[in-house]
């Protein structure tokens, strides 16, 4: 991979920003953005993958460019595909348009879709592989899913300035601002599943549905980690299981119990935590059987600590309110580790840090997921 020039970085970053418009509509496909310039570097068109099964970003950008694409350059966040699925191969569309140079930011980890770069080179097109920090951030979820066969896991919490997500009595309404809560509901409408623990269900009796002004892009499954299948049949999650998909992950020995039969009669789906009782096993089943690409975690510190202990946390979003509780018995967002030194802690890589109204919002990835490659 060659080091990108300033103009190349700018255009790849633009393509990455454009690609994000597809978040929540394109999964399980990757988000992809494309920019077409003429030979002098003037932008003539752009495009992004808008929905799963729809036209690819390159095809949209080339269609917009028309004859202006001839002799031009194409910048795209993912290697152009070279296979025929629900759409034709992008490599052939690029050749037909007369593009002379292609710069792509990420090799496609999908063996079926890959191979476009070599096909373009064989056709006499100058092909370069370059990446920027923004394109690596964009492509990390897709690569993770292809490599692990598990969904991308996003953990979200709101906390006080002294690090509490609730008081000792469990009160947490509301730590975050109304604006932040709207952002959370928007994100709920862009993921395939919302994961929580039994403790949160008992404390809050949540519905875990997206409530937005606009029609949500997705209606996520509500997923509960409940090893011993102790959830009450009177919870909102169970009572609305016929309306919104509800999944409970429990120990294998509980799958055929009388309680399980009652839950299934109410419309609840059950997934085994596997022989080892791991959440990873449930996520793998969710990925393969239920099509979970992205999972949003809204839970207490015990489940978050358990997820981190299994190495399943990919992304963390925090909202920090300017409020102090001063009570060491309050509820922490992350539990389950015994550390004697600061160096033993889990250090996250910051992606975006900003102040929204009176709150501080931090967006982080787990280490080694945002390094340029």
CSV table of C-alpha atoms in Angstrom, one decimal:
chain,number,residue,atom,x,y,z
A,1,UNK,CA,0.0,0.0,0.0
A,2,UNK,CA,1.3,3.4,-0.9
A,3,UNK,CA,1.0,6.5,1.2
A,4,UNK,CA,-1.9,8.7,0.1
A,5,UNK,CA,-1.3,12.2,-1.2
A,6,UNK,CA,-3.2,15.1,0.4
A,7,UNK,CA,-5.7,15.1,-2.5
A,8,UNK,CA,-6.1,11.4,-2.4
A,9,UNK,CA,-6.7,11.4,1.4
A,10,UNK,CA,-9.3,14.2,1.0
A,11,UNK,CA,-11.2,12.3,-1.6
A,12,UNK,CA,-11.1,9.0,0.2
A,13,UNK,CA,-12.3,10.8,3.4
A,14,UNK,CA,-15.1,12.3,1.4
A,15,UNK,CA,-16.1,8.9,0.1
A,16,UNK,CA,-16.1,7.6,3.7
A,17,UNK,CA,-18.4,10.4,4.9
A,18,UNK,CA,-20.8,9.7,2.0
A,19,UNK,CA,-20.8,6.0,2.8
A,20,UNK,CA,-22.1,6.6,6.3
A,21,UNK,CA,-25.4,7.7,4.8
A,22,UNK,CA,-26.2,4.0,4.3
A,23,UNK,CA,-25.8,3.1,8.0
A,24,UNK,CA,-28.8,1.1,9.0
A,25,UNK,CA,-30.0,0.5,5.4
A,26,UNK,CA,-27.3,-1.6,3.8
A,27,UNK,CA,-26.3,-4.2,6.4
A,28,UNK,CA,-25.3,-7.0,6.2
A,29,UNK,CA,-23.6,-5.4,3.2
A,30,UNK,CA,-20.7,-3.0,4.0
A,31,UNK,CA,-21.2,0.8,3.8
A,32,UNK,CA,-19.5,2.0,0.7
A,33,UNK,CA,-18.9,5.5,-0.7
A,34,UNK,CA,-17.5,6.5,-4.1
A,35,UNK,CA,-16.2,9.7,-5.7
A,36,UNK,CA,-15.5,10.2,-9.4
A,37,UNK,CA,-13.2,13.0,-10.7
A,38,UNK,CA,-12.1,14.0,-14.2
A,39,UNK,CA,-8.4,13.6,-15.1
A,40,UNK,CA,-7.7,17.1,-13.6
A,41,UNK,CA,-9.1,16.1,-10.2
A,42,UNK,CA,-12.4,18.0,-10.4
A,43,UNK,CA,-15.2,16.1,-8.7
A,44,UNK,CA,-17.9,15.2,-11.2
A,45,UNK,CA,-20.1,12.8,-9.2
A,46,UNK,CA,-20.4,10.8,-6.0
A,47,UNK,CA,-22.5,7.9,-4.8
A,48,UNK,CA,-23.1,5.5,-1.9
A,49,UNK,CA,-24.6,2.1,-1.4
A,50,UNK,CA,-28.1,2.9,-0.3
A,51,UNK,CA,-29.7,-0.4,0.6
A,52,UNK,CA,-28.9,-4.1,0.7
A,53,UNK,CA,-29.6,-5.5,-2.7
A,54,UNK,CA,-29.5,-2.1,-4.4
A,55,UNK,CA,-27.0,-0.6,-6.7
A,56,UNK,CA,-23.4,-0.4,-5.5
A,57,UNK,CA,-21.7,3.0,-4.8
A,58,UNK,CA,-19.5,2.8,-7.9
A,59,UNK,CA,-22.5,2.1,-10.2
A,60,UNK,CA,-24.4,5.0,-8.8
A,61,UNK,CA,-21.5,7.4,-9.1
A,62,UNK,CA,-20.7,6.3,-12.6
A,63,UNK,CA,-24.3,6.7,-13.7
A,64,UNK,CA,-24.4,10.2,-12.4
A,65,UNK,CA,-21.1,11.1,-14.1
A,66,UNK,CA,-22.1,9.8,-17.5
A,67,UNK,CA,-19.7,10.7,-20.3
A,68,UNK,CA,-17.6,12.8,-17.8
A,69,UNK,CA,-16.3,9.6,-16.3
A,70,UNK,CA,-14.2,8.8,-19.4
A,71,UNK,CA,-10.5,9.3,-18.7
A,72,UNK,CA,-11.3,10.1,-15.0
A,73,UNK,CA,-10.4,8.7,-11.6
A,74,UNK,CA,-12.5,6.7,-9.2
A,75,UNK,CA,-12.1,6.8,-5.4
A,76,UNK,CA,-13.9,4.1,-3.4
A,77,UNK,CA,-13.8,2.9,0.2
A,78,UNK,CA,-13.9,-0.8,-0.7
A,79,UNK,CA,-12.3,-2.8,-3.5
A,80,UNK,CA,-14.8,-2.9,-6.4
A,81,UNK,CA,-16.6,-6.3,-6.6
A,82,UNK,CA,-16.0,-8.7,-9.4
A,83,UNK,CA,-19.0,-11.0,-9.2
A,84,UNK,CA,-22.6,-11.1,-10.2
A,85,UNK,CA,-25.1,-11.2,-7.4
A,86,UNK,CA,-28.3,-9.1,-7.1
A,87,UNK,CA,-26.3,-6.5,-9.1
A,88,UNK,CA,-23.7,-6.7,-11.8
A,89,UNK,CA,-19.9,-6.6,-11.2
A,90,UNK,CA,-18.6,-3.1,-10.5
A,91,UNK,CA,-15.3,-3.9,-12.2
A,92,UNK,CA,-17.1,-4.2,-15.5
A,93,UNK,CA,-19.0,-1.0,-15.0
A,94,UNK,CA,-15.7,0.8,-14.3
A,95,UNK,CA,-14.0,-0.6,-17.4
A,96,UNK,CA,-17.0,0.3,-19.6
A,97,UNK,CA,-17.1,3.9,-18.2
A,98,UNK,CA,-13.5,4.5,-19.4
A,99,UNK,CA,-12.0,5.1,-15.9
A,100,UNK,CA,-8.2,5.2,-16.1
A,101,UNK,CA,-7.3,5.2,-12.4
A,102,UNK,CA,-8.9,3.5,-9.4
A,103,UNK,CA,-8.0,4.2,-5.8
A,104,UNK,CA,-9.6,1.9,-3.2
A,105,UNK,CA,-9.2,2.0,0.5
A,106,UNK,CA,-9.8,-1.6,1.7
A,107,UNK,CA,-9.5,-5.0,0.3
A,108,UNK,CA,-12.8,-6.9,0.3
A,109,UNK,CA,-12.5,-9.7,3.0
A,110,UNK,CA,-15.5,-11.4,1.3
A,111,UNK,CA,-13.8,-14.1,-0.9
A,112,UNK,CA,-16.9,-14.2,-3.2
A,113,UNK,CA,-17.0,-10.5,-3.9
A,114,UNK,CA,-13.2,-9.8,-4.1
A,115,UNK,CA,-10.9,-9.9,-7.0
A,116,UNK,CA,-12.0,-6.7,-8.6
A,117,UNK,CA,-8.6,-5.0,-8.3
A,118,UNK,CA,-6.7,-7.6,-10.3
A,119,UNK,CA,-9.4,-7.7,-13.0
A,120,UNK,CA,-9.1,-3.9,-13.4
A,121,UNK,CA,-5.3,-4.1,-13.6
A,122,UNK,CA,-5.6,-6.8,-16.3
A,123,UNK,CA,-7.8,-4.4,-18.2
A,124,UNK,CA,-5.0,-1.8,-18.2
A,125,UNK,CA,-6.4,0.5,-15.4
A,126,UNK,CA,-4.0,2.0,-12.9
A,127,UNK,CA,-5.1,0.6,-9.5
A,128,UNK,CA,-3.9,1.7,-6.1
A,129,UNK,CA,-4.6,0.5,-2.6
A,130,UNK,CA,-4.5,3.3,-0.1
A,131,UNK,CA,-6.3,4.0,3.2
A,132,UNK,CA,-6.9,6.7,5.7
A,133,UNK,CA,-8.0,6.7,9.3
A,134,UNK,CA,-11.6,7.5,8.3
A,135,UNK,CA,-11.8,4.6,5.8
A,136,UNK,CA,-10.3,2.1,8.3
A,137,UNK,CA,-13.0,3.2,10.8
A,138,UNK,CA,-15.6,2.8,8.2
A,139,UNK,CA,-14.6,-0.7,7.1
A,140,UNK,CA,-13.8,-2.2,10.5
A,141,UNK,CA,-17.3,-3.6,11.2
A,142,UNK,CA,-17.5,-5.3,7.9
A,143,UNK,CA,-14.1,-6.9,8.3
A,144,UNK,CA,-14.9,-8.0,11.8
A,145,UNK,CA,-18.1,-9.7,10.7
A,146,UNK,CA,-16.4,-11.5,7.8
A,147,UNK,CA,-13.5,-12.6,10.0
A,148,UNK,CA,-15.3,-13.7,13.2
A,149,UNK,CA,-18.8,-14.5,11.9
A,150,UNK,CA,-20.2,-12.5,14.8
A,151,UNK,CA,-21.9,-9.1,14.8
A,152,UNK,CA,-20.3,-5.8,15.6
A,153,UNK,CA,-21.0,-4.9,19.2
A,154,UNK,CA,-21.6,-1.3,20.3
A,155,UNK,CA,-21.8,-0.6,24.1
A,156,UNK,CA,-23.6,2.6,25.1
A,157,UNK,CA,-24.1,4.2,28.5
A,158,UNK,CA,-24.8,7.6,30.1
A,159,UNK,CA,-22.9,8.5,33.3
A,160,UNK,CA,-22.4,11.2,35.8
A,161,UNK,CA,-19.1,13.1,36.0
A,162,UNK,CA,-18.0,10.8,38.8
A,163,UNK,CA,-18.6,7.7,36.8
A,164,UNK,CA,-22.1,6.4,37.9
A,165,UNK,CA,-24.9,5.2,35.6
A,166,UNK,CA,-27.4,5.1,38.4
A,167,UNK,CA,-27.8,5.8,42.1
A,168,UNK,CA,-27.5,3.0,44.7
A,169,UNK,CA,-31.3,2.6,44.6
A,170,UNK,CA,-31.2,2.2,40.8
A,171,UNK,CA,-32.5,5.5,39.7
A,172,UNK,CA,-31.1,6.7,36.4
A,173,UNK,CA,-33.9,8.9,34.9
A,174,UNK,CA,-32.4,11.0,33.5
A,175,UNK,CA,-28.7,11.3,33.5
A,176,UNK,CA,-28.4,12.2,29.8
A,177,UNK,CA,-30.1,15.1,28.1
A,178,UNK,CA,-33.2,14.8,25.8
A,179,UNK,CA,-30.9,15.4,22.8
A,180,UNK,CA,-28.7,12.5,23.7
A,181,UNK,CA,-31.7,10.2,24.3
A,182,UNK,CA,-32.9,11.1,20.8
A,183,UNK,CA,-29.5,10.1,19.4
A,184,UNK,CA,-29.8,6.8,21.2
A,185,UNK,CA,-33.3,6.1,19.7
A,186,UNK,CA,-31.9,7.0,16.3
A,187,UNK,CA,-29.1,4.4,16.8
A,188,UNK,CA,-31.6,1.8,18.0
A,189,UNK,CA,-33.4,2.2,14.6
A,190,UNK,CA,-30.2,1.4,12.7
A,191,UNK,CA,-29.0,-1.8,14.4
A,192,UNK,CA,-30.3,-5.4,14.2
A,193,UNK,CA,-30.5,-6.1,17.9
A,194,UNK,CA,-30.5,-4.4,21.3
A,195,UNK,CA,-28.8,-6.5,24.0
A,196,UNK,CA,-29.5,-6.2,27.7
A,197,UNK,CA,-29.2,-8.2,30.8
A,198,UNK,CA,-31.8,-9.6,33.3
A,199,UNK,CA,-30.8,-7.0,35.9
A,200,UNK,CA,-31.8,-4.2,33.6
A,201,UNK,CA,-35.1,-5.9,32.7
A,202,UNK,CA,-35.9,-6.3,36.4
A,203,UNK,CA,-34.9,-2.7,37.3
A,204,UNK,CA,-36.4,-0.8,34.4
A,205,UNK,CA,-38.9,-3.1,32.6
A,206,UNK,CA,-37.9,-1.5,29.3
A,207,UNK,CA,-39.5,-2.0,25.8
A,208,UNK,CA,-36.2,-1.3,24.0
A,209,UNK,CA,-37.8,-0.1,20.9
A,210,UNK,CA,-36.7,2.9,18.7
A,211,UNK,CA,-38.9,5.9,19.2
A,212,UNK,CA,-38.0,8.5,16.6
A,213,UNK,CA,-39.8,11.3,14.7
A,214,UNK,CA,-38.9,9.5,11.4
A,215,UNK,CA,-39.6,5.9,10.5
A,216,UNK,CA,-36.7,3.9,11.9
A,217,UNK,CA,-34.5,2.2,9.3
A,218,UNK,CA,-34.7,-1.0,11.2
A,219,UNK,CA,-36.8,-2.6,14.0
A,220,UNK,CA,-34.2,-4.3,16.1
A,221,UNK,CA,-34.7,-7.6,18.0
A,222,UNK,CA,-34.7,-7.2,21.8
A,223,UNK,CA,-32.2,-9.7,23.2
A,224,UNK,CA,-31.8,-10.6,26.9
A,225,UNK,CA,-28.9,-12.5,28.5
A,226,UNK,CA,-30.7,-14.6,31.1
A,227,UNK,CA,-28.6,-17.7,32.0
A,228,UNK,CA,-31.2,-19.3,34.3
A,229,UNK,CA,-34.3,-18.2,32.4
A,230,UNK,CA,-35.6,-16.1,35.3
A,231,UNK,CA,-37.4,-13.4,33.3
A,232,UNK,CA,-41.0,-12.8,34.3
A,233,UNK,CA,-43.7,-13.4,31.8
A,234,UNK,CA,-45.2,-10.1,32.9
A,235,UNK,CA,-42.3,-7.9,31.6
A,236,UNK,CA,-42.8,-5.5,28.7
A,237,UNK,CA,-40.4,-7.5,26.6
A,238,UNK,CA,-42.3,-10.7,26.9
A,239,UNK,CA,-45.8,-9.1,26.6
A,240,UNK,CA,-44.8,-7.4,23.4
A,241,UNK,CA,-43.0,-10.3,21.9
A,242,UNK,CA,-45.7,-10.8,19.2
A,243,UNK,CA,-45.2,-7.3,18.1
A,244,UNK,CA,-41.4,-6.9,18.3
A,245,UNK,CA,-39.0,-9.8,18.0
A,246,UNK,CA,-37.7,-10.9,21.4
A,247,UNK,CA,-34.8,-13.3,22.0
A,248,UNK,CA,-33.6,-14.7,25.3
A,249,UNK,CA,-30.1,-16.3,25.6
A,250,UNK,CA,-30.0,-18.9,28.3
A,251,UNK,CA,-28.1,-22.0,29.4
A,252,UNK,CA,-28.5,-25.1,27.3
A,253,UNK,CA,-30.2,-27.0,30.1
A,254,UNK,CA,-33.0,-24.4,30.3
A,255,UNK,CA,-33.9,-24.6,26.6
A,256,UNK,CA,-36.4,-27.4,27.1
A,257,UNK,CA,-37.8,-26.4,30.5
A,258,UNK,CA,-41.5,-25.6,31.2
A,259,UNK,CA,-40.5,-21.9,31.5
A,260,UNK,CA,-39.0,-22.0,28.0
A,261,UNK,CA,-42.2,-23.5,26.6
A,262,UNK,CA,-44.3,-20.7,28.2
A,263,UNK,CA,-41.9,-18.1,26.8
A,264,UNK,CA,-42.1,-19.6,23.3
A,265,UNK,CA,-45.8,-19.7,23.5
A,266,UNK,CA,-45.7,-15.9,24.2
A,267,UNK,CA,-43.6,-15.5,21.0
A,268,UNK,CA,-40.1,-15.4,22.5
A,269,UNK,CA,-37.2,-17.0,20.6
A,270,UNK,CA,-34.6,-18.8,22.7
A,271,UNK,CA,-30.9,-19.1,21.9
A,272,UNK,CA,-28.5,-21.3,23.8
A,273,UNK,CA,-25.4,-19.8,25.4
A,274,UNK,CA,-23.6,-23.0,24.3
A,275,UNK,CA,-21.8,-25.7,26.3
A,276,UNK,CA,-19.4,-23.1,27.8
A,277,UNK,CA,-22.2,-20.6,28.7
A,278,UNK,CA,-20.6,-17.8,26.6
A,279,UNK,CA,-22.3,-14.8,25.1
A,280,UNK,CA,-20.0,-15.3,22.0
A,281,UNK,CA,-21.9,-18.5,21.2
A,282,UNK,CA,-25.2,-16.6,21.2
A,283,UNK,CA,-23.9,-13.8,19.1
A,284,UNK,CA,-22.6,-16.3,16.5
A,285,UNK,CA,-26.1,-17.9,16.4
A,286,UNK,CA,-27.6,-14.5,16.1
A,287,UNK,CA,-25.3,-13.6,13.2
A,288,UNK,CA,-26.0,-16.8,11.3
A,289,UNK,CA,-29.6,-17.6,12.1
A,290,UNK,CA,-31.1,-14.1,12.8
A,291,UNK,CA,-29.0,-11.9,10.6
A,292,UNK,CA,-27.5,-9.6,13.3
A,293,UNK,CA,-24.9,-7.4,11.8
A,294,UNK,CA,-24.8,-4.7,14.5
A,295,UNK,CA,-25.8,-5.1,18.1
A,296,UNK,CA,-26.3,-2.2,20.5
A,297,UNK,CA,-25.8,-3.0,24.2
A,298,UNK,CA,-27.9,-1.1,26.8
A,299,UNK,CA,-27.1,-2.8,30.1
A,300,UNK,CA,-25.5,-2.5,33.5
A,301,UNK,CA,-21.9,-2.9,34.4
A,302,UNK,CA,-22.1,-6.6,35.0
A,303,UNK,CA,-23.1,-7.6,31.5
A,304,UNK,CA,-20.7,-5.0,30.0
A,305,UNK,CA,-17.9,-6.4,32.0
A,306,UNK,CA,-18.8,-9.9,30.9
A,307,UNK,CA,-18.8,-8.9,27.3
A,308,UNK,CA,-15.5,-7.2,27.7
A,309,UNK,CA,-14.1,-10.3,29.4
A,310,UNK,CA,-15.0,-12.4,26.4
A,311,UNK,CA,-13.4,-9.8,24.1
A,312,UNK,CA,-16.7,-9.0,22.4
A,313,UNK,CA,-16.9,-5.2,22.8
A,314,UNK,CA,-15.9,-3.4,19.5
A,315,UNK,CA,-17.2,0.1,20.1
A,316,UNK,CA,-18.1,2.3,23.2
A,317,UNK,CA,-20.3,5.4,23.2
A,318,UNK,CA,-20.5,7.4,26.4
A,319,UNK,CA,-22.5,10.5,27.4
A,320,UNK,CA,-21.1,12.2,30.5
A,321,UNK,CA,-23.4,14.6,32.2
A,322,UNK,CA,-22.1,17.5,34.4
A,323,UNK,CA,-23.6,15.9,37.6
A,324,UNK,CA,-21.8,14.5,40.7
A,325,UNK,CA,-23.4,11.9,42.9
A,326,UNK,CA,-20.6,11.5,45.4
A,327,UNK,CA,-21.9,8.1,46.5
A,328,UNK,CA,-19.4,5.2,46.2
A,329,UNK,CA,-22.3,2.7,46.3
A,330,UNK,CA,-23.7,4.0,43.0
A,331,UNK,CA,-23.9,1.8,39.9
A,332,UNK,CA,-20.8,1.7,37.8
A,333,UNK,CA,-20.9,1.2,34.0
A,334,UNK,CA,-18.2,-1.5,34.0
A,335,UNK,CA,-17.6,-4.2,36.6
A,336,UNK,CA,-16.1,-7.6,37.0
A,337,UNK,CA,-12.3,-6.9,36.9
A,338,UNK,CA,-9.8,-6.8,39.8
A,339,UNK,CA,-7.0,-4.4,39.0
A,340,UNK,CA,-4.1,-3.3,41.2
A,341,UNK,CA,-2.4,-0.9,38.7
A,342,UNK,CA,-3.7,1.6,36.3
A,343,UNK,CA,-1.7,-0.2,33.6
A,344,UNK,CA,-3.9,-3.2,34.1
A,345,UNK,CA,-7.0,-1.3,32.9
A,346,UNK,CA,-8.5,-1.5,29.4
A,347,UNK,CA,-7.5,1.4,27.3
A,348,UNK,CA,-9.7,2.4,24.4
A,349,UNK,CA,-8.8,4.3,21.3
A,350,UNK,CA,-10.7,7.6,20.9
A,351,UNK,CA,-12.5,8.1,17.6
A,352,UNK,CA,-14.5,11.3,18.3
A,353,UNK,CA,-14.8,13.5,21.3
A,354,UNK,CA,-17.2,16.4,21.5
A,355,UNK,CA,-19.4,18.6,23.7
A,356,UNK,CA,-23.1,18.4,23.0
A,357,UNK,CA,-25.1,21.0,24.9
A,358,UNK,CA,-23.8,20.6,28.4
A,359,UNK,CA,-22.7,17.0,28.0
A,360,UNK,CA,-19.4,15.4,26.9
A,361,UNK,CA,-19.8,12.6,24.3
A,362,UNK,CA,-17.0,10.1,23.7
A,363,UNK,CA,-16.9,7.6,20.9
A,364,UNK,CA,-14.2,4.9,21.2
A,365,UNK,CA,-13.1,1.7,19.6
A,366,UNK,CA,-11.3,-1.2,21.2
A,367,UNK,CA,-7.5,-1.3,20.5
A,368,UNK,CA,-6.1,-2.3,17.2
A,369,UNK,CA,-9.3,-1.6,15.3
A,370,UNK,CA,-8.5,1.9,14.0
A,371,UNK,CA,-4.9,1.6,13.0
A,372,UNK,CA,-4.2,2.3,9.3
A,373,UNK,CA,-3.1,-0.8,7.5
